[in-house]
Short mmCIF file of C-alpha atoms in Angstrom, two decimals:
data_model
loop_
_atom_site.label_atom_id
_atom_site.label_comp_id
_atom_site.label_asym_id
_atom_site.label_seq_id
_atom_site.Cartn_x
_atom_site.Cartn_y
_atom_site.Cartn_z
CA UNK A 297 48.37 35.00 -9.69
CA UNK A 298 45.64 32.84 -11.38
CA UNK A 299 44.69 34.36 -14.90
CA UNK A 300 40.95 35.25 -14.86
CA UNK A 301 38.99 34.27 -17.96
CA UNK A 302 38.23 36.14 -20.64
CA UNK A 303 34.71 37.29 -19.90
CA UNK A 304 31.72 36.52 -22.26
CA UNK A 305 28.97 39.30 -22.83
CA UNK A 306 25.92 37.85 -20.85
CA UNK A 307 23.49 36.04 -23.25
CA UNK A 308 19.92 37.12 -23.62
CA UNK A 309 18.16 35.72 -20.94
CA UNK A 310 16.29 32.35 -21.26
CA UNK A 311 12.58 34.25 -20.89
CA UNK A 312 13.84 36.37 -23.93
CA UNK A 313 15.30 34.03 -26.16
CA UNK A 314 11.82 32.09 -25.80
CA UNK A 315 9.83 34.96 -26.18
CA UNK A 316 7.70 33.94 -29.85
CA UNK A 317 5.98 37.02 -29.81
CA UNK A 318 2.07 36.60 -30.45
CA UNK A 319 0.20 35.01 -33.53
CA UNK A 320 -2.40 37.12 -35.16
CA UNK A 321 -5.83 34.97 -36.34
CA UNK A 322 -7.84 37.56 -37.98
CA UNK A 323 -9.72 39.40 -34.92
CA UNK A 324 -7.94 37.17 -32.54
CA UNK A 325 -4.69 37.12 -31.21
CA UNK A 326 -2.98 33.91 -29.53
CA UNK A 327 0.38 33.98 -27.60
CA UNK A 328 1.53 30.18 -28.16
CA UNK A 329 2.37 29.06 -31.67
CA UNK A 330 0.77 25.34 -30.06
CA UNK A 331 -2.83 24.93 -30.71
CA UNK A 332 -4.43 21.98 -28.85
CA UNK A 333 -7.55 19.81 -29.46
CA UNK A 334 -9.40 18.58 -26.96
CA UNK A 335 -10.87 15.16 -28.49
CA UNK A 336 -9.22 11.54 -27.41
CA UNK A 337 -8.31 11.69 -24.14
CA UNK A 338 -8.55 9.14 -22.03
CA UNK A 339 -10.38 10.86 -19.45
CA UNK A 340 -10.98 14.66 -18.74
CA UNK A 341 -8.91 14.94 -15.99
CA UNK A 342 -5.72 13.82 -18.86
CA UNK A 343 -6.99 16.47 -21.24
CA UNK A 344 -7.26 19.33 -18.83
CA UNK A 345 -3.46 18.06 -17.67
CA UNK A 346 -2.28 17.99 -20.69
CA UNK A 347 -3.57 21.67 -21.64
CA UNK A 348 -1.96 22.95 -18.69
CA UNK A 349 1.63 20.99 -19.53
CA UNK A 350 0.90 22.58 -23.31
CA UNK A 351 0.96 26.48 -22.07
CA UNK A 352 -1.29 26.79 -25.23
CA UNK A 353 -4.07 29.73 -24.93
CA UNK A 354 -6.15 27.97 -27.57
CA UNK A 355 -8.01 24.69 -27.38
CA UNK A 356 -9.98 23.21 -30.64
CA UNK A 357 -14.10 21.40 -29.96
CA UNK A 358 -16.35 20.03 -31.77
CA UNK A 359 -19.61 20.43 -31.84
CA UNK A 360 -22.61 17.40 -31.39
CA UNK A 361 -25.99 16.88 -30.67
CA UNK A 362 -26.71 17.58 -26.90
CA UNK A 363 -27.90 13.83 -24.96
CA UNK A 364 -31.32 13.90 -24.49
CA UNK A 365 -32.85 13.29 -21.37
CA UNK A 366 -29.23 12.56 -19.46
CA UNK A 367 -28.54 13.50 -16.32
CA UNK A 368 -24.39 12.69 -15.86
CA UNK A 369 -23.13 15.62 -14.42
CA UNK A 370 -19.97 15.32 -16.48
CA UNK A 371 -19.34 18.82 -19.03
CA UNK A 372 -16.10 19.17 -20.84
CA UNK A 373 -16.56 22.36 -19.84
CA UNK A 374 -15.95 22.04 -16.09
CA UNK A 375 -12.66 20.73 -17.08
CA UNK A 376 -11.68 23.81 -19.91
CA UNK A 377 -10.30 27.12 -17.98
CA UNK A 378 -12.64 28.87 -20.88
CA UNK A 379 -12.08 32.39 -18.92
CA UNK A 380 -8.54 32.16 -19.79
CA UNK A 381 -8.46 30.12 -23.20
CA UNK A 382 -9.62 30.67 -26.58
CA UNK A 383 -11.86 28.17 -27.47
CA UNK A 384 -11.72 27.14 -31.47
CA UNK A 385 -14.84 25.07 -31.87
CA UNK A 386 -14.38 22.93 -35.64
CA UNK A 387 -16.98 22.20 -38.42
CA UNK A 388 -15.67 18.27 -37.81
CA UNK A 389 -18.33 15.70 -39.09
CA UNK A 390 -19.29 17.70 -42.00
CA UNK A 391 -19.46 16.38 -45.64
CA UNK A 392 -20.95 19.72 -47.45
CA UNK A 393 -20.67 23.20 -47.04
CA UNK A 394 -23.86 24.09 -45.81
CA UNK A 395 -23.98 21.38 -42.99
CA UNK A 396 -20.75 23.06 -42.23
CA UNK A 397 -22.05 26.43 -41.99
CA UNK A 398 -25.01 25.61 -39.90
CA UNK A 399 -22.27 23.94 -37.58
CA UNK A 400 -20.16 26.99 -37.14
CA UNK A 401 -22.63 28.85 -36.09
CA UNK A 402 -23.93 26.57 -33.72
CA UNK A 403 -20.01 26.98 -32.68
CA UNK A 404 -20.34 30.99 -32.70
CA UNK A 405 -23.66 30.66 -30.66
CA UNK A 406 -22.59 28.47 -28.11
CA UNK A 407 -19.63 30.43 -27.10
CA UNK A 408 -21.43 34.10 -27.48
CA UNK A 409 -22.99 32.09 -24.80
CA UNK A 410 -19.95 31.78 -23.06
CA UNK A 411 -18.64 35.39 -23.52
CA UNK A 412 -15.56 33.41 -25.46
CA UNK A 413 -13.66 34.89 -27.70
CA UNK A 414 -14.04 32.02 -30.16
CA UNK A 415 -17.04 32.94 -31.03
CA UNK A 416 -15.84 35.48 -33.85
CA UNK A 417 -13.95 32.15 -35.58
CA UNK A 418 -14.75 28.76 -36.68
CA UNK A 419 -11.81 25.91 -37.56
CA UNK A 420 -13.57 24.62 -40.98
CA UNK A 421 -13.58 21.07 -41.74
CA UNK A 422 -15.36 19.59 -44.33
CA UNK A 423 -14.39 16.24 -45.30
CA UNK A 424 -14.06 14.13 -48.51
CA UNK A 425 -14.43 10.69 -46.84
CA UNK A 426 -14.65 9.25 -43.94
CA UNK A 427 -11.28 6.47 -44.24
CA UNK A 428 -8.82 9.16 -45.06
CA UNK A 429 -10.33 12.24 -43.59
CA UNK A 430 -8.91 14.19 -45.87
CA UNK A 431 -10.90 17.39 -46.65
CA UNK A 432 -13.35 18.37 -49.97
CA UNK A 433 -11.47 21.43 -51.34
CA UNK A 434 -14.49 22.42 -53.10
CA UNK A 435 -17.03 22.06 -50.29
CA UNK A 436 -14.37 23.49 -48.31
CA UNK A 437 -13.73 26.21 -50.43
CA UNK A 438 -17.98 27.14 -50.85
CA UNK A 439 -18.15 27.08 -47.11
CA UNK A 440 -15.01 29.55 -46.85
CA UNK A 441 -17.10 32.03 -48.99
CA UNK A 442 -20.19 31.84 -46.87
CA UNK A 443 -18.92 31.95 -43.59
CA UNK A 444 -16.81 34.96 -44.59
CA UNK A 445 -19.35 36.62 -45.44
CA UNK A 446 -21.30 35.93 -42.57
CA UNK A 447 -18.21 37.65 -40.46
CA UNK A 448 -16.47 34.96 -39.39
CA UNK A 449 -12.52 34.36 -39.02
CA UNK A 450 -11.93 31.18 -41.32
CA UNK A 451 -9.12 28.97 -40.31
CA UNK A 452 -9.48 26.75 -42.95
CA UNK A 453 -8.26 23.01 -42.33
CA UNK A 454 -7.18 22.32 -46.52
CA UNK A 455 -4.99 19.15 -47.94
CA UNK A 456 -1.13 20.02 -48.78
CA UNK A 457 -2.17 21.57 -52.38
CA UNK A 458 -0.92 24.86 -52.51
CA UNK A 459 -3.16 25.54 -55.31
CA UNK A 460 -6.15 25.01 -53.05
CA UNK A 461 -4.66 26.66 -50.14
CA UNK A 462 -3.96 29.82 -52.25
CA UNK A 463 -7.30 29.72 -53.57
CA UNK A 464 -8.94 29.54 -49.85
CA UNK A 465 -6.77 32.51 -48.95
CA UNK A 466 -7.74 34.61 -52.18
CA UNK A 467 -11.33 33.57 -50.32
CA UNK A 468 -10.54 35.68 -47.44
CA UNK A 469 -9.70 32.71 -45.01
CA UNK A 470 -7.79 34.02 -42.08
CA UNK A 471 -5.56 31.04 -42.06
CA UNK A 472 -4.92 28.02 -43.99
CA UNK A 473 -3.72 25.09 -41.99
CA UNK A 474 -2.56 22.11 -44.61
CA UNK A 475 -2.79 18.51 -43.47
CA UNK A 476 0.93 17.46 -42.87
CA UNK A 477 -0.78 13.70 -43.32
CA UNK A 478 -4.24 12.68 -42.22
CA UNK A 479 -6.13 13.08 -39.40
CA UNK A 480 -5.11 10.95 -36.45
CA UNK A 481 -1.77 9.37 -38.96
CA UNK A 482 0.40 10.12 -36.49
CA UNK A 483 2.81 10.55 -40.13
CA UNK A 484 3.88 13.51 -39.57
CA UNK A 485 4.48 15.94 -43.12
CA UNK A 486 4.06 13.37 -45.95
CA UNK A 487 4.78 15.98 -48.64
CA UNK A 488 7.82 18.93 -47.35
CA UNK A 489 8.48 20.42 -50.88
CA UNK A 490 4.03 21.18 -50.89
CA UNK A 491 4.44 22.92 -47.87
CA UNK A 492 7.26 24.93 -49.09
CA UNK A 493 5.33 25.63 -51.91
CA UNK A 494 2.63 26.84 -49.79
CA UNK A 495 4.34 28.54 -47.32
CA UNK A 496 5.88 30.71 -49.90
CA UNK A 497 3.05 31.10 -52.21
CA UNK A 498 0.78 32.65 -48.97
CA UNK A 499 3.18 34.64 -47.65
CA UNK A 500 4.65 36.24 -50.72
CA UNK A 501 3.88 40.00 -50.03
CA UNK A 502 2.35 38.87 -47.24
CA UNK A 503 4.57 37.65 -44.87
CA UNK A 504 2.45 37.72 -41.69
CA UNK A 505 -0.17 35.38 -43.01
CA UNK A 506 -0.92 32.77 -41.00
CA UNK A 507 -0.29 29.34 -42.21
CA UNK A 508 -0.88 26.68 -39.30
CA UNK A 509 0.52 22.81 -39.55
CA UNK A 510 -2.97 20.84 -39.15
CA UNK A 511 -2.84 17.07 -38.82
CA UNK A 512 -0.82 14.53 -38.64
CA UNK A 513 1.76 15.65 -36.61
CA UNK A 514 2.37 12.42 -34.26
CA UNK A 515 5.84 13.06 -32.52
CA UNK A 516 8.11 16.46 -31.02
CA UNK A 517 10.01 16.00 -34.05
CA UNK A 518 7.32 16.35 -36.23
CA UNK A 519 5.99 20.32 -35.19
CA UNK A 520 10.17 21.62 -34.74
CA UNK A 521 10.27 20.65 -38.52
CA UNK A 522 7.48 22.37 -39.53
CA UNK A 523 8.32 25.54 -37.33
CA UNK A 524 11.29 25.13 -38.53
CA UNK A 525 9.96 24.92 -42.35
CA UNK A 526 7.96 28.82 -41.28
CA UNK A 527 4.91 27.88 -40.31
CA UNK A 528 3.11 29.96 -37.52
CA UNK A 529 1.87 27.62 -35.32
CA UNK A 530 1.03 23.80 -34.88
CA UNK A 531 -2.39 22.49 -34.19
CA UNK A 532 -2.51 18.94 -32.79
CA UNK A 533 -4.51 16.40 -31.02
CA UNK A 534 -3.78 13.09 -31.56
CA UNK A 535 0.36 13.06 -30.97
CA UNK A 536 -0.87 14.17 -27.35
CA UNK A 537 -3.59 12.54 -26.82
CA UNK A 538 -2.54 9.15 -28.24
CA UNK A 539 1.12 9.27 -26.47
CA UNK A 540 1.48 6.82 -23.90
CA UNK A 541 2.45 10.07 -21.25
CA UNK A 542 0.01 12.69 -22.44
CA UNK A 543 1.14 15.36 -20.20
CA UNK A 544 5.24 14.80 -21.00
CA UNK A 545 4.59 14.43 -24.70
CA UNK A 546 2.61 17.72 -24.37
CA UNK A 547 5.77 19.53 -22.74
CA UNK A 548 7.91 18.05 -25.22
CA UNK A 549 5.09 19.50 -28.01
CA UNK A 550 5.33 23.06 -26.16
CA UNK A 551 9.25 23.17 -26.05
CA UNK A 552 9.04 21.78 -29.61
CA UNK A 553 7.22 24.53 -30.97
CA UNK A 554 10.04 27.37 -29.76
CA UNK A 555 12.76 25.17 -30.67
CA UNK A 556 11.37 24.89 -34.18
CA UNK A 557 10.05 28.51 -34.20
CA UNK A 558 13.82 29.68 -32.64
CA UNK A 559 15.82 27.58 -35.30
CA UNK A 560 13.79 29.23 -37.85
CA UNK A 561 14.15 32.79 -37.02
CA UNK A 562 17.70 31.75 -36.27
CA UNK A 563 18.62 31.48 -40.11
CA UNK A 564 19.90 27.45 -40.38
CA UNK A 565 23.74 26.83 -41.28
CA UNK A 566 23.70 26.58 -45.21
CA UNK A 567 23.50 22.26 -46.45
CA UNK A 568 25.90 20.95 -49.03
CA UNK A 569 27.67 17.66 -49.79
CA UNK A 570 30.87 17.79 -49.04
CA UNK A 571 32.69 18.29 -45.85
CA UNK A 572 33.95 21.58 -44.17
CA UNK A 573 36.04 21.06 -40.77
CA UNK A 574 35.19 22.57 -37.74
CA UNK A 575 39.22 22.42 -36.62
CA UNK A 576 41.47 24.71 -38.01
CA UNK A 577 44.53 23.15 -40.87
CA UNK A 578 46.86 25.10 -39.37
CA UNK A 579 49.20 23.81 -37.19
CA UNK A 580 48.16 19.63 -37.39
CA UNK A 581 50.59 17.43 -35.77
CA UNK A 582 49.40 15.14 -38.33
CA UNK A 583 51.47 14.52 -41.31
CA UNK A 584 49.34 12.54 -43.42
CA UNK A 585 46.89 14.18 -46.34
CA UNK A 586 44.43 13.04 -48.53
CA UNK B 216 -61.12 18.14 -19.83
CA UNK B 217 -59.84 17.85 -23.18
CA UNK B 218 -56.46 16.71 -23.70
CA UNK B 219 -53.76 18.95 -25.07
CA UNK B 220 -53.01 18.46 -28.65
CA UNK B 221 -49.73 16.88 -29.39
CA UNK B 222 -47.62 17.57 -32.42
CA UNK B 223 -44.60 15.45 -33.84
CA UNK B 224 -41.30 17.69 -34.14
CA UNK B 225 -37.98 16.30 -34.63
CA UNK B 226 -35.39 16.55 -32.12
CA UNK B 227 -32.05 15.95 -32.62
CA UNK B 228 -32.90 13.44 -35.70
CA UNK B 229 -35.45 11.49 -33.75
CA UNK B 230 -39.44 12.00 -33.49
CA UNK B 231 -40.47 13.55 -30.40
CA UNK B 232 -44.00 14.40 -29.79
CA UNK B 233 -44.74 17.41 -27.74
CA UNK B 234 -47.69 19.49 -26.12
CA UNK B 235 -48.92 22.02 -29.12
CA UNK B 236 -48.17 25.82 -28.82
CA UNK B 237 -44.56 24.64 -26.34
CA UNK B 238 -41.70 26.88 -26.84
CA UNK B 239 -38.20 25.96 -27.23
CA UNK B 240 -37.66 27.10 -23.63
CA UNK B 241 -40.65 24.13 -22.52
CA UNK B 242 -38.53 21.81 -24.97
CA UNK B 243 -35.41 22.02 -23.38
CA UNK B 244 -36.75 21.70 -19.61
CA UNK B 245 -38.78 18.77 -20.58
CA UNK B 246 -35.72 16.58 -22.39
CA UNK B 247 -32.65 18.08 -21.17
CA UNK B 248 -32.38 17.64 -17.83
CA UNK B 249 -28.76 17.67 -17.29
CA UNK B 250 -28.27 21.58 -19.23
CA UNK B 251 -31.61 22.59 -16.63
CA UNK B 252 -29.47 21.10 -13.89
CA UNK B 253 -25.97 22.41 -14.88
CA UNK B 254 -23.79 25.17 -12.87
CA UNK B 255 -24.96 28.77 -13.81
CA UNK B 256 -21.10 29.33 -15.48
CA UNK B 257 -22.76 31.97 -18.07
CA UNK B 258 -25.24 34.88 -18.15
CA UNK B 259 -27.69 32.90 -19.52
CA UNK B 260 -29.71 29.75 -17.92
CA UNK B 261 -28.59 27.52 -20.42
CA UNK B 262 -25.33 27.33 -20.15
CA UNK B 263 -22.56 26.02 -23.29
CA UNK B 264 -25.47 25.05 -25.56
CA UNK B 265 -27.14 25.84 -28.76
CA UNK B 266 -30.57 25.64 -30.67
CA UNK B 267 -30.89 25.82 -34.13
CA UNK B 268 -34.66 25.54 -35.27
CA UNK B 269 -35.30 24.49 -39.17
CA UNK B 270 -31.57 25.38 -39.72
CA UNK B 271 -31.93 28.72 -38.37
CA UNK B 272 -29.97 29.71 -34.76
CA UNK B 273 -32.24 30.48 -32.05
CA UNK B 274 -30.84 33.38 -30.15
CA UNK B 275 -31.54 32.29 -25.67
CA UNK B 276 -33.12 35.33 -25.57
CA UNK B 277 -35.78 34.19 -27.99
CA UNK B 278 -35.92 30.56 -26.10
CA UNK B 279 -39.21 30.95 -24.31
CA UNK B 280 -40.50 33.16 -27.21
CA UNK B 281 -39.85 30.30 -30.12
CA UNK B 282 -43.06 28.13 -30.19
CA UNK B 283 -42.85 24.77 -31.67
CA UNK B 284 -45.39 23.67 -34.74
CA UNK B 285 -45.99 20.52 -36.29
CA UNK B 286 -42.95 19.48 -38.45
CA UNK B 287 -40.24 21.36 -37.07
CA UNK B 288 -36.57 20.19 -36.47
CA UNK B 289 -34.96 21.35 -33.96
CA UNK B 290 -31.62 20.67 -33.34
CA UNK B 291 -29.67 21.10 -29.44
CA UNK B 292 -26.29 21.07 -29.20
CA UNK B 293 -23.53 21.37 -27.01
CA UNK B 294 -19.39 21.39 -27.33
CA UNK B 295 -17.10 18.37 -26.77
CA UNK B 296 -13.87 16.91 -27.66
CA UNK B 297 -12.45 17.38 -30.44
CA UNK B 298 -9.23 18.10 -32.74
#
């Protein structure tokens, strides 16, 4: 009589083991820990593909000068499903903090237009220089104050100083998102041990702070390690964008982001430098030691 | 007849001269063709844009009330790709 196997209790299934659970932004809430920008793309058509291959709720724009007297009946817009995504329009472009202000709130007025509900937050960028486009943590840090003050969720886009992120949180940011490397690098996290330092410094006490990878992220690999380091979520343009397959290197970003985000709430194996076998001692044929 | 007066404003960085006493509403009809002609996706005419007049945001309710003087700067904008 053939012996039946032993039976295994039934794993969670798939849909649960992937289930993140949402991110909390201040007033908003997003469900994917992917956050997408918009900018790059080789045509619309690509970008609005590679949105729907992300499964992200949450898009990134920018904000310019409107073309005068043009009549192209081409609007980003016809290619954003805006109903159903959050739209994060940036501060990108701006030098000082008060050009910066006056740009979020041409961000909060054009989507109050739009009924989004982006228009309570702002992604604040205000850069140093133009080569490395790195931020200004002190412009950044004076346009934090005002625009918290003037009600708006801050997700501040800092450098990897974890002084300067802790003092943008102590500003009332609603998230700090450090630079892994710059803009558009493709280098992925330059500096690990900094983003330790501030992953650990925001969250102390705190644990459901949001801290968001921002820039440089250029490859899958790339946002599993920092999910994997405890960051929230992963905001990225670029690594899409720039890929020679958009829409596959945006799955691979998507299933990145819950492998990274799984492995970390998994609890990794401990690291050290010697050897432990996988194989039991007992019982080797072999009669040879070292 | 005598001809309207014109006053200079700035538009979007560049000189524009326009009919005295025009509102932000005139403005936009006059040199924006494409956000006149665009899909009515929104409550408001205007669709996914924004006006900031001498750095202050000009709510589209207040469009056709906003009149224009000599000097302004008046700044349109709209959203588009970006990281």
């Amino acid at each position: 009589m053939p012996v039946e196997p032993p039976r295994t209790p039934a794993a969670n299934s798939l849909d649960d083991q992937l289930e993140l659970g949402p991110l909390q932004i201040g007033s908003q809430t997003i469900k994917s820990r992917l956050i997408l920008g918009s900018g790059k793309y080789d045509s619309f058509e690509t970008m609005r593909d590679s949105i729907s291959a992300s499964g992200t709720d949450c898009v990134t724009l920018a904000v310019r000068r409107e073309k005068l007297n043009d009549s192209s009946a081409r609007n980003i817009l016809d290619f954003l499903d805006y109903q159903r995504l959050t739209l994060l329009p940036n501060t990108a472009g701006c030098y000082d903090a008060v050009t910066a202000v006056r740009c979020a709130k041409m961000g909060r007025a054009i989507l109050e237009g739009l009924d989004n509900p982006g228009q309570h937050w702002v992604k604040l960028e205000v850069l140093g220089n133009s080569r490395t486009l790195l931020p200004d943590p002190f412009e950044l840090l004076k346009a934090t104050e005002i625009l918290v003050s003037e009600g708006f969720d801050v997700l501040c886009y800092s450098n990897d100083d974890p002084v300067v992120a802790r003092r943008l949180k102590d500003a009332g940011a609603a998230a700090v998102m450090p630079a892994g490397s710059p803009i558009g690098s493709g280098l992925g996290i330059a500096n690990q041990n900094n983003q330790k330092i501030i992953l650990a410094e925001l969250k102390r006490d705190d644990p459901n702070y949001p801290v968001i990878l921002d820039a440089g992220v250029g490859t899958a690999s790339d946002a599993v390690i920092a999910m994997e380091l405890g960051f929230d979520a992963v905001l990225l343009n670029s690594a899409v964008a720039h890929a020679e397959d958009p829409m596959k290197m945006s799955a691979a970003m998507r299933l990145a982001v819950i492998a990274g985000k799984l492995a970390f709430k998994a609890g990794r194996m401990p690291q050290a430098a010697y050897g432990s076998a996988s194989s039991p001692e007992l019982g080797v044929i072999s009669s040879r030691k070292s | 007849m005598a001809e309207p007066e014109k006053i200079a404003i700035a538009v979007n960085g560049n000189e524009q001269i326009v009919v005295a006493g025009c509102s932000v509403e005139d403005l936009l009809l006059e040199l924006f063709p494409k956000i006149q002609r665009s899909e009515n996706k929104s409550s408001n005419q205007f669709g996914a844009i924004a006006v900031e007049l001498n750095s202050e945001i000009v709510p589209h309710s207040q469009f056709s009330q906003s009149v224009l003087k000599s000097g302004d700067s008046v700044e349109v904008v709209t959203l588009v790709g970006g990281g």
